[in-house]
mmCIF file of C-alpha atoms in Angstrom:
data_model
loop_
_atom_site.group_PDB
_atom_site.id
_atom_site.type_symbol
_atom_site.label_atom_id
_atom_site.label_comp_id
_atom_site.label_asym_id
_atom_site.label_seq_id
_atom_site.Cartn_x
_atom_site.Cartn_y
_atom_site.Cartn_z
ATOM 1 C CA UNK T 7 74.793 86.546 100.146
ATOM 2 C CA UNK T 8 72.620 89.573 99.591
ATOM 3 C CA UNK T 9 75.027 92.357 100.465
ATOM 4 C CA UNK T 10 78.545 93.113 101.165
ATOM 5 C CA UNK T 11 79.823 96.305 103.671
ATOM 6 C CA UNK T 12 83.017 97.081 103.828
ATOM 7 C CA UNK T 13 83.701 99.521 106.504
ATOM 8 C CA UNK T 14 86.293 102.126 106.999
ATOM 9 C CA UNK T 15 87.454 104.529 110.124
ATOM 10 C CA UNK T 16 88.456 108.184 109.249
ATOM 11 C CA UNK T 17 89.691 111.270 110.855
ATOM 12 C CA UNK T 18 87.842 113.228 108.087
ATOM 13 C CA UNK T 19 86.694 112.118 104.154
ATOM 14 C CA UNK T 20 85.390 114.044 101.880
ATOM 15 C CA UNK T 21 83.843 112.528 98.691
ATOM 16 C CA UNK T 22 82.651 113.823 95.013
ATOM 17 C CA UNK T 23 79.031 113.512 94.289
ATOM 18 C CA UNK T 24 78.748 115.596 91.387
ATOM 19 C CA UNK T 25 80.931 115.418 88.447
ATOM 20 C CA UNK T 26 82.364 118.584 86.552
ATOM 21 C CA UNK T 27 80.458 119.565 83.996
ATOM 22 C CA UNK T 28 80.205 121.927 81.940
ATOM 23 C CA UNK T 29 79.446 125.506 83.096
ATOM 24 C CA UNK T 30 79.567 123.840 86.849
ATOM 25 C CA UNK T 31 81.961 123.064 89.186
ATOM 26 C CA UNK T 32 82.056 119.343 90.997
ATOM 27 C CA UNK T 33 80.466 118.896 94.238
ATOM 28 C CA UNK T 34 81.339 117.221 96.967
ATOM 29 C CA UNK T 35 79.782 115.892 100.845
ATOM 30 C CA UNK T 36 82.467 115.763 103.663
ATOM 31 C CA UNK T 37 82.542 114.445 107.349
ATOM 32 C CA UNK T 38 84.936 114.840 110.013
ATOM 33 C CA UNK T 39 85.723 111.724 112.418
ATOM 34 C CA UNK T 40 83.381 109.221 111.653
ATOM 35 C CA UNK T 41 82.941 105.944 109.352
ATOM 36 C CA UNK T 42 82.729 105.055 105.744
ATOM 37 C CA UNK T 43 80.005 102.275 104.630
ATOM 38 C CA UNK T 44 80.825 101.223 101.240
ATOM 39 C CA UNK T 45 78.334 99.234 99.933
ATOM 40 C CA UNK T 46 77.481 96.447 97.394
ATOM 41 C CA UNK T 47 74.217 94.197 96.457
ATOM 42 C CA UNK T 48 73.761 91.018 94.912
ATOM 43 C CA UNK T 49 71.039 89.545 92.661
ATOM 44 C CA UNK T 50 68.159 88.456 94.752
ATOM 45 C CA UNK T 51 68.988 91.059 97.701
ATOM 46 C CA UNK T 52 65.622 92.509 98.404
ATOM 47 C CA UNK T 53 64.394 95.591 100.507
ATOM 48 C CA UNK T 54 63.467 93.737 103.396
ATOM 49 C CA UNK T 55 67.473 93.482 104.348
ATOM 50 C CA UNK T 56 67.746 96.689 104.687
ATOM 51 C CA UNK T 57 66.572 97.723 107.945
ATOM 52 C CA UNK T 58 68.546 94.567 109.548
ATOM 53 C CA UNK T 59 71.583 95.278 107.907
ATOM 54 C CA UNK T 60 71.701 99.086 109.336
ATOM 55 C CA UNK T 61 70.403 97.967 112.515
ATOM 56 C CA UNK T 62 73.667 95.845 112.297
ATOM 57 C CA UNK T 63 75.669 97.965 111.291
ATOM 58 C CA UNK T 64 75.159 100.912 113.446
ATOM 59 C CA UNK T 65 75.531 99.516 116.370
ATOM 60 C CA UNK T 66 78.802 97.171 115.785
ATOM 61 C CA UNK T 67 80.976 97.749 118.090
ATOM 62 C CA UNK T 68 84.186 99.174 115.696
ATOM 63 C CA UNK T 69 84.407 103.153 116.508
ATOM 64 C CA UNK T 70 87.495 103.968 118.859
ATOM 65 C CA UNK T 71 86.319 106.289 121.248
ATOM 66 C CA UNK T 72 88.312 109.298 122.702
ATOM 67 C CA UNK T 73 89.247 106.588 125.844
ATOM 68 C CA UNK T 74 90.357 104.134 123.341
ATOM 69 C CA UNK T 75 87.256 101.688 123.793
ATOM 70 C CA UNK T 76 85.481 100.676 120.721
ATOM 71 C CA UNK T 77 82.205 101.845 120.581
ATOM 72 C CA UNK T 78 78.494 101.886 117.828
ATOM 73 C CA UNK T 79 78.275 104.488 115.279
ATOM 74 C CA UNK T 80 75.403 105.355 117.421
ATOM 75 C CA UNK T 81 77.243 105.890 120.915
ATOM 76 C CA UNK T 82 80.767 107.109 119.398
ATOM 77 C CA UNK T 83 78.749 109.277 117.728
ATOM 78 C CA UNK T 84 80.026 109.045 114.451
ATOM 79 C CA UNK T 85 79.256 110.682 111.185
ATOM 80 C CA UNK T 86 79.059 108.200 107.897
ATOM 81 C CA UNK T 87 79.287 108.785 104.327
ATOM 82 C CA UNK T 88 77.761 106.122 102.522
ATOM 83 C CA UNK T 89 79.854 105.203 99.536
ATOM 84 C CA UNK T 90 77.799 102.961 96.855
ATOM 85 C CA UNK T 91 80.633 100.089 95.495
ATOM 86 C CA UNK T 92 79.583 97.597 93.197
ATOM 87 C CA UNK T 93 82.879 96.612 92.478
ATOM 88 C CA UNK T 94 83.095 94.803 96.221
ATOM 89 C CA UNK T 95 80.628 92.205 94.328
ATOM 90 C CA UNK T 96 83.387 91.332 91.882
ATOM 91 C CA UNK T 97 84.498 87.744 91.451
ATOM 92 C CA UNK T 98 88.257 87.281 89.935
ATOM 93 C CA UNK T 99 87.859 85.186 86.639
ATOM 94 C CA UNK T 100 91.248 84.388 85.352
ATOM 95 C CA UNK T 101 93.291 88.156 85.092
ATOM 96 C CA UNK T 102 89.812 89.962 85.545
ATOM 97 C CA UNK T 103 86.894 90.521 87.605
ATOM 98 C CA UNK T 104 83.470 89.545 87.102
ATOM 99 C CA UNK T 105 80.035 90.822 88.303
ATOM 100 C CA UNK T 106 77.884 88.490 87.350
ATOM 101 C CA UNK T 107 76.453 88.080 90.823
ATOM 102 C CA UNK T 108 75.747 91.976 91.476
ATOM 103 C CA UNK T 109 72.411 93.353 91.316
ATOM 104 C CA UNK T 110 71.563 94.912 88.459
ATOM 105 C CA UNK T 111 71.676 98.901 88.182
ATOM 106 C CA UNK T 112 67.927 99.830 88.672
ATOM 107 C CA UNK T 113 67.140 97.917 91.194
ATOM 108 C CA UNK T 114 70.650 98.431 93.035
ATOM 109 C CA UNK T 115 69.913 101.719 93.074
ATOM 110 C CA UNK T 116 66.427 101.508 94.572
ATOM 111 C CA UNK T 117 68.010 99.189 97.231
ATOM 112 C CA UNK T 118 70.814 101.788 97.665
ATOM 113 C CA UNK T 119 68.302 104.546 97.903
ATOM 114 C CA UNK T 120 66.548 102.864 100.979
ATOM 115 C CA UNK T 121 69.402 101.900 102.583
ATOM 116 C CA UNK T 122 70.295 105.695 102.435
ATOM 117 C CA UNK T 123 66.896 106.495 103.787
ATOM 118 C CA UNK T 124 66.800 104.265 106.703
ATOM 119 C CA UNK T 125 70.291 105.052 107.947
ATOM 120 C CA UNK T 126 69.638 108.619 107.711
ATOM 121 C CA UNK T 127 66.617 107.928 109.973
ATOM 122 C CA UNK T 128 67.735 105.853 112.471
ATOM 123 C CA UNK T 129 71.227 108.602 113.131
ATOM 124 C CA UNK T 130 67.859 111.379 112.948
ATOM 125 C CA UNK T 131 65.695 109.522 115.623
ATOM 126 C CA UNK T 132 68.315 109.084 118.176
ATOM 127 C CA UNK T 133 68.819 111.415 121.001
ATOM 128 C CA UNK T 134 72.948 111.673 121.496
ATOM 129 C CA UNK T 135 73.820 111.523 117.348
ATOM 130 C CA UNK T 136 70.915 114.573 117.141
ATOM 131 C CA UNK T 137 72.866 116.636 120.165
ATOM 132 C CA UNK T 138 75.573 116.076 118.639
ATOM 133 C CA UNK T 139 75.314 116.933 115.306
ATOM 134 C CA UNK T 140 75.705 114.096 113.512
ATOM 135 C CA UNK T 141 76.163 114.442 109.281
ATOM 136 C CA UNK T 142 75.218 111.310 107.573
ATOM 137 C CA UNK T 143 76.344 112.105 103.817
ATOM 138 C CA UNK T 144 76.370 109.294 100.665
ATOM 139 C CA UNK T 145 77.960 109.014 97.508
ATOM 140 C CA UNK T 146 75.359 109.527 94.155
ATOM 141 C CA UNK T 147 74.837 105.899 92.707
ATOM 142 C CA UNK T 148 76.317 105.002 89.224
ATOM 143 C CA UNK T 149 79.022 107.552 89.294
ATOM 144 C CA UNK T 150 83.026 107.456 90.103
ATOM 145 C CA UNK T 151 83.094 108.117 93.929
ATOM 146 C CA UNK T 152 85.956 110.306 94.113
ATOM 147 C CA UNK T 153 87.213 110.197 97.633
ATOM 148 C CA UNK T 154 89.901 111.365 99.669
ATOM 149 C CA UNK T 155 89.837 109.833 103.351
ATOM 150 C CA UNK T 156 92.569 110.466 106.335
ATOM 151 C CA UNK T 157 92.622 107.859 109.253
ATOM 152 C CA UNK T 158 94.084 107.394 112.426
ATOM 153 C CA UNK T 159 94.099 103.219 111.293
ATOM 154 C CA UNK T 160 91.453 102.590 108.653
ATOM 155 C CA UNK T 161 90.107 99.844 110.766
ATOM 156 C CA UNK T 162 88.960 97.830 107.575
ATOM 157 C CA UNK T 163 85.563 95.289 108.408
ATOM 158 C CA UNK T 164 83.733 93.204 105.723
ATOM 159 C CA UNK T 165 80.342 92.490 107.013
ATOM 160 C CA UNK T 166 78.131 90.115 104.819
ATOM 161 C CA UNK T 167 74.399 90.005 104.571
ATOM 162 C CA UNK H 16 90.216 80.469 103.183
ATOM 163 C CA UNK H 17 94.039 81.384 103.875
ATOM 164 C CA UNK H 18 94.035 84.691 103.048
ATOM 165 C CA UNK H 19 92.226 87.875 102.381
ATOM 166 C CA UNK H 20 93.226 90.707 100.316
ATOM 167 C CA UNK H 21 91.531 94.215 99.495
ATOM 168 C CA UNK H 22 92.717 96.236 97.414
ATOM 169 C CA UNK H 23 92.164 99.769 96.165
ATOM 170 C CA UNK H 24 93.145 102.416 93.687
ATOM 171 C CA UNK H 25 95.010 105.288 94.706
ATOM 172 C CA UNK H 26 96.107 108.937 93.000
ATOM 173 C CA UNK H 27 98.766 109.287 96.102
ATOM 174 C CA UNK H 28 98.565 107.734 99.638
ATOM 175 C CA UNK H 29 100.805 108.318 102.782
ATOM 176 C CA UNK H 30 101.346 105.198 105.521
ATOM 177 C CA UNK H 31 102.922 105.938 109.125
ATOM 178 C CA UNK H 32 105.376 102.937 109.470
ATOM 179 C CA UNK H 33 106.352 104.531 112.838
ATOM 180 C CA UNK H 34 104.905 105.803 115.563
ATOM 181 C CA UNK H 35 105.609 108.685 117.600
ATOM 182 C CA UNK H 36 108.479 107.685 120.408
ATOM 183 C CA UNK H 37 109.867 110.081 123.045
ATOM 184 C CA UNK H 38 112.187 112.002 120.921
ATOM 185 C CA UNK H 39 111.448 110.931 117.666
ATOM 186 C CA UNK H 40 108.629 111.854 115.494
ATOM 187 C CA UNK H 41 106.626 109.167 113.608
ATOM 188 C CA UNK H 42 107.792 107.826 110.405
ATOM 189 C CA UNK H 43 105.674 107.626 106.987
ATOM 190 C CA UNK H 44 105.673 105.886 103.588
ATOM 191 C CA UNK H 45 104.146 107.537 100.659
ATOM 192 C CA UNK H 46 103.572 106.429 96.935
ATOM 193 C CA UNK H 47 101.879 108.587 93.978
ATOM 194 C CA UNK H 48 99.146 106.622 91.625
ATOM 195 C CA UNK H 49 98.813 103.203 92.598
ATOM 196 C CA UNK H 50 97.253 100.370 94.688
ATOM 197 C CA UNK H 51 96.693 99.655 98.131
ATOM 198 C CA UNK H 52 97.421 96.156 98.829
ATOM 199 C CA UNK H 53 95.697 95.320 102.319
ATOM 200 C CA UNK H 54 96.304 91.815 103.611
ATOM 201 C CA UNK H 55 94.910 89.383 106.572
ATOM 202 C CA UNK H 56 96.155 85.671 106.662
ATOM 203 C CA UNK H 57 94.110 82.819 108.126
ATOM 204 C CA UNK H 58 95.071 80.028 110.251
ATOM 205 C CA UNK H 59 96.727 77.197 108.553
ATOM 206 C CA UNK H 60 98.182 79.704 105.746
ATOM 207 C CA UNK H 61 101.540 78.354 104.669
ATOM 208 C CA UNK H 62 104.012 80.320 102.873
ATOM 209 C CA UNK H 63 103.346 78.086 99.890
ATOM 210 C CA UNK H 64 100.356 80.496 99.039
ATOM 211 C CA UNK H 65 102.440 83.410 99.183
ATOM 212 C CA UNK H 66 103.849 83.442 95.146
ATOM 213 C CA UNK H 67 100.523 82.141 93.815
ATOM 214 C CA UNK H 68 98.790 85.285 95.812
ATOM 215 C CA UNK H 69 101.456 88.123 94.535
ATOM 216 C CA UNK H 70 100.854 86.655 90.882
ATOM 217 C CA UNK H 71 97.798 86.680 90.482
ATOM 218 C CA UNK H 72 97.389 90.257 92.378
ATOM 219 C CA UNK H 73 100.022 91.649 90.047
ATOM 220 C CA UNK H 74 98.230 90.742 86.953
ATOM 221 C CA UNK H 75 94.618 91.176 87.576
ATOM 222 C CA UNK H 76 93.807 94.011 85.656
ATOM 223 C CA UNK H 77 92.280 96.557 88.029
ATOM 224 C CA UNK H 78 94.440 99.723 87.443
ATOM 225 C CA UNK H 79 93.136 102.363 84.955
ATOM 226 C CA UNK H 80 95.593 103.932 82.597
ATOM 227 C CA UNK H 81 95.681 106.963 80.939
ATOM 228 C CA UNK H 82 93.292 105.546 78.344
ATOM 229 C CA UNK H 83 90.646 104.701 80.584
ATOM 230 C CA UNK H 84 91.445 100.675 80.335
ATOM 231 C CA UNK H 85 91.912 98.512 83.179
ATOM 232 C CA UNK H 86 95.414 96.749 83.358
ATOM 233 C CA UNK H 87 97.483 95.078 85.487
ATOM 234 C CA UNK H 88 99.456 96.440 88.431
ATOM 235 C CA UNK H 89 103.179 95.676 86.714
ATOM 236 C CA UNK H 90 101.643 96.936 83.351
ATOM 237 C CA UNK H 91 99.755 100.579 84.811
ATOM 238 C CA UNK H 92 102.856 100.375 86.540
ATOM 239 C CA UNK H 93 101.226 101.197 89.960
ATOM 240 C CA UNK H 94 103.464 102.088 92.793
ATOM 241 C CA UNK H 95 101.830 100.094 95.689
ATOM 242 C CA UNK H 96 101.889 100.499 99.307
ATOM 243 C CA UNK H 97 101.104 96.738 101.581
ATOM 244 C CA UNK H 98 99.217 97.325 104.134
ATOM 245 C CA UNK H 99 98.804 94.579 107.143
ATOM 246 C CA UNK H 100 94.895 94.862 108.204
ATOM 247 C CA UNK H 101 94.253 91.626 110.581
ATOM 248 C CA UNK H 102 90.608 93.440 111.118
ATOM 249 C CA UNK H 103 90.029 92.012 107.896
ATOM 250 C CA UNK H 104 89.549 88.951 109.053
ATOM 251 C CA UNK H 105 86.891 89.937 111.524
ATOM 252 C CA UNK H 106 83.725 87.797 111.700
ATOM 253 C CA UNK H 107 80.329 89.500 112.891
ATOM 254 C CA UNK H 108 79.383 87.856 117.021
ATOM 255 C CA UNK H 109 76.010 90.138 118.405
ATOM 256 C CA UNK H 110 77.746 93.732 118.073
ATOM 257 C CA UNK H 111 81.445 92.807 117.717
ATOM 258 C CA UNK H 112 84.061 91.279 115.507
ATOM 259 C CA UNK H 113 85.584 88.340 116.739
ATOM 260 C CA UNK H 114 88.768 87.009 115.422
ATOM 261 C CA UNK H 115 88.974 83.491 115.968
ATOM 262 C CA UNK H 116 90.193 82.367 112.295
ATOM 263 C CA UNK H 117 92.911 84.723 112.397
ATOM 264 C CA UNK H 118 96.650 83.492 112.104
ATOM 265 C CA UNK H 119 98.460 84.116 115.247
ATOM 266 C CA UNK H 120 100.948 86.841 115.177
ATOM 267 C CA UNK H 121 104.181 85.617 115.092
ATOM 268 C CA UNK H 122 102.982 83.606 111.877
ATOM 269 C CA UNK H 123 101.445 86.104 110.292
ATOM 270 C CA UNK H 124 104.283 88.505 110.580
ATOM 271 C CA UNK H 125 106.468 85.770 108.703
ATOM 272 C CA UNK H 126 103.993 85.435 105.822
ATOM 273 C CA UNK H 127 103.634 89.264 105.965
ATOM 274 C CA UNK H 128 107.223 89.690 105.416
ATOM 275 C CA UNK H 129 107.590 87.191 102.936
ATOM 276 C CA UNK H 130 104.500 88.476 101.190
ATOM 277 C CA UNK H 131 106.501 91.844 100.956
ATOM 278 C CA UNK H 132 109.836 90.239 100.119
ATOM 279 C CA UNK H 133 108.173 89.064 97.293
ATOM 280 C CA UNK H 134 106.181 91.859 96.058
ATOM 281 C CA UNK H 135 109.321 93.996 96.057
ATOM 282 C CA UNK H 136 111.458 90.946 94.214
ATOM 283 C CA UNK H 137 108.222 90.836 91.053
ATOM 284 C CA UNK H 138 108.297 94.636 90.869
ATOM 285 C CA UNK H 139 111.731 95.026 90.772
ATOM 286 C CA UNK H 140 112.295 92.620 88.332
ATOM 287 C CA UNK H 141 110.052 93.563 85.955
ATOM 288 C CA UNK H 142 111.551 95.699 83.124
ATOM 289 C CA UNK H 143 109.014 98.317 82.775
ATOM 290 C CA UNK H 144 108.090 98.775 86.627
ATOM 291 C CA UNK H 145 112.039 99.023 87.123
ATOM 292 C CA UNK H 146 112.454 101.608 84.193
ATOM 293 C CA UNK H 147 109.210 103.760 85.724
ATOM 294 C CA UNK H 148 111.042 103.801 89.055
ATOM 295 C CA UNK H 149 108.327 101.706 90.342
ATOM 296 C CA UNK H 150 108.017 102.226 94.342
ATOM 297 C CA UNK H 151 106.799 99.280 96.100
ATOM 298 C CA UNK H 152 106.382 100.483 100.190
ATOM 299 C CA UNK H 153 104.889 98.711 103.129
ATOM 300 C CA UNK H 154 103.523 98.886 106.121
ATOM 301 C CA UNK H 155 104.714 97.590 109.989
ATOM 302 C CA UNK H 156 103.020 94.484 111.422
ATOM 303 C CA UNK H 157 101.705 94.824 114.531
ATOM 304 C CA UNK H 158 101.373 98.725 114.901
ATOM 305 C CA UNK H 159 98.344 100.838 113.494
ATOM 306 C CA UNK H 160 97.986 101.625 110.092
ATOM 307 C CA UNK H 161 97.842 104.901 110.131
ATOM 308 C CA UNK H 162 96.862 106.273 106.500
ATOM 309 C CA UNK H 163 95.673 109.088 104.440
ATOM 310 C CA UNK H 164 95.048 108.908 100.691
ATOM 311 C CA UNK H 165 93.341 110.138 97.752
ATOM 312 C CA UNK H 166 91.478 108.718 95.103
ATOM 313 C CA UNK H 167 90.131 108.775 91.528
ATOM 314 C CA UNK H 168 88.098 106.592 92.877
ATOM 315 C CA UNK H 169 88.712 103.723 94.912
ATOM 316 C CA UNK H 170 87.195 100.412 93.265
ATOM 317 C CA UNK H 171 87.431 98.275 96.103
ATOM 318 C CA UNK H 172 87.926 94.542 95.507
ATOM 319 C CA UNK H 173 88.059 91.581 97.499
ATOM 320 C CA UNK H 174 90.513 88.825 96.614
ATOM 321 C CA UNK H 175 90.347 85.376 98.416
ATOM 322 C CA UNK H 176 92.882 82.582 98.708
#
């Protein structure tokens, strides 16, 4: 396995991509109805995946539509935030959990970056997500992702890569 | 595999176990800092897995105290709310989710139930979760899991049986 999505619905989410520090305040992305991509490589994913996996995962069929028919992230259309999750790679060992098959940091967050990139892209480049105004937000790699989500049925779906 | 569990860190969270009716108004659950239990069972899961599974996802340390450490759910002690989430089970066909290994659903609300029963019997029995007021809530098979929470982060992980 190269990579692991988990995939959320929400109503709305809003998620912290800047801590507090001090002298500034924390800052945060937010999205109305849409989907949450969390995230996760593992040693040995490379950056070839990447367009594949968001050509999968944009247009899986798991966004309830205002008829009640599930529908792409592409035809709904839906905003994202894209949440990076390394702990979806974790392995239980005994009472704890072990990473030993994640990627390691720098070249996670490479991978992480693209993936970013492309998805961002592909939601810019077509027609009916542009009308509509589509926000495509992400979380900033290596730091707590603070997030508050409300749902109408989280919807939860593990995709593997 | 029998069974699937996800499971993520919550500062509050808020579950509708009832749906609107004609009359009524919908019915919710809600917990303060805790864990979201979400669970999908297989076909050919027996009830046999159920006390092995509730052991070892009471004692994997994945809650983070006050201290910053990561302990246990009956040492934090997390309040929990169980969450049914069949979509978990969901394998990837072209652009849908097909749920072929699923358990069928009168089975799976028995091993949901029991998986509860359980839960509740562990918690409650436990001296320091039953001093902290520990408050163990659940979910209702079958309808959707309506939810809304809020996070210190979530640090997703995937437990398999």
């Amino acid at each position: 396995m190269a990579a692991r999505v988990l995939l959320q619905q929400c109503l709305s989410a809003r998620l912290q991509v800047k801590e507090v520090e001090e002298g500034a305040a924390a800052e945060w992305v937010q999205i109305q109805r849409g989907t949450l991509i969390y995230v996760c490589f593992f040693k040995g994913a490379t950056i070839d995946i990447i367009p594949k996996m968001v050509n999968t995962l944009l247009n899986v069929k798991l966004c309830e539509n205002n008829e009640g028919n599930y529908v792409s992230m592409l035809d709904l259309p839906a905003n994202v935030i894209i949440i990076p999750q390394a702990t979806l790679g974790g392995k239980l060992k005994g009472r704890s959990m072990q990473y030993h098959y994640n990627i390691g940091k720098e070249e996670g967050k490479e991978l992480y970056e693209y993936f970013v990139a492309v998805c961002e892209k592909e939601f810019a480049s077509n027609a009916k997500c542009a009308e509509a105004g589509v926000v495509v937000r992400h979380g900033t790699y290596g730091i707590r992702q603070v997030l508050q989500m409300d749902t109408n049925g989280p919807y939860t779906h593990l995709i593997a890569f």
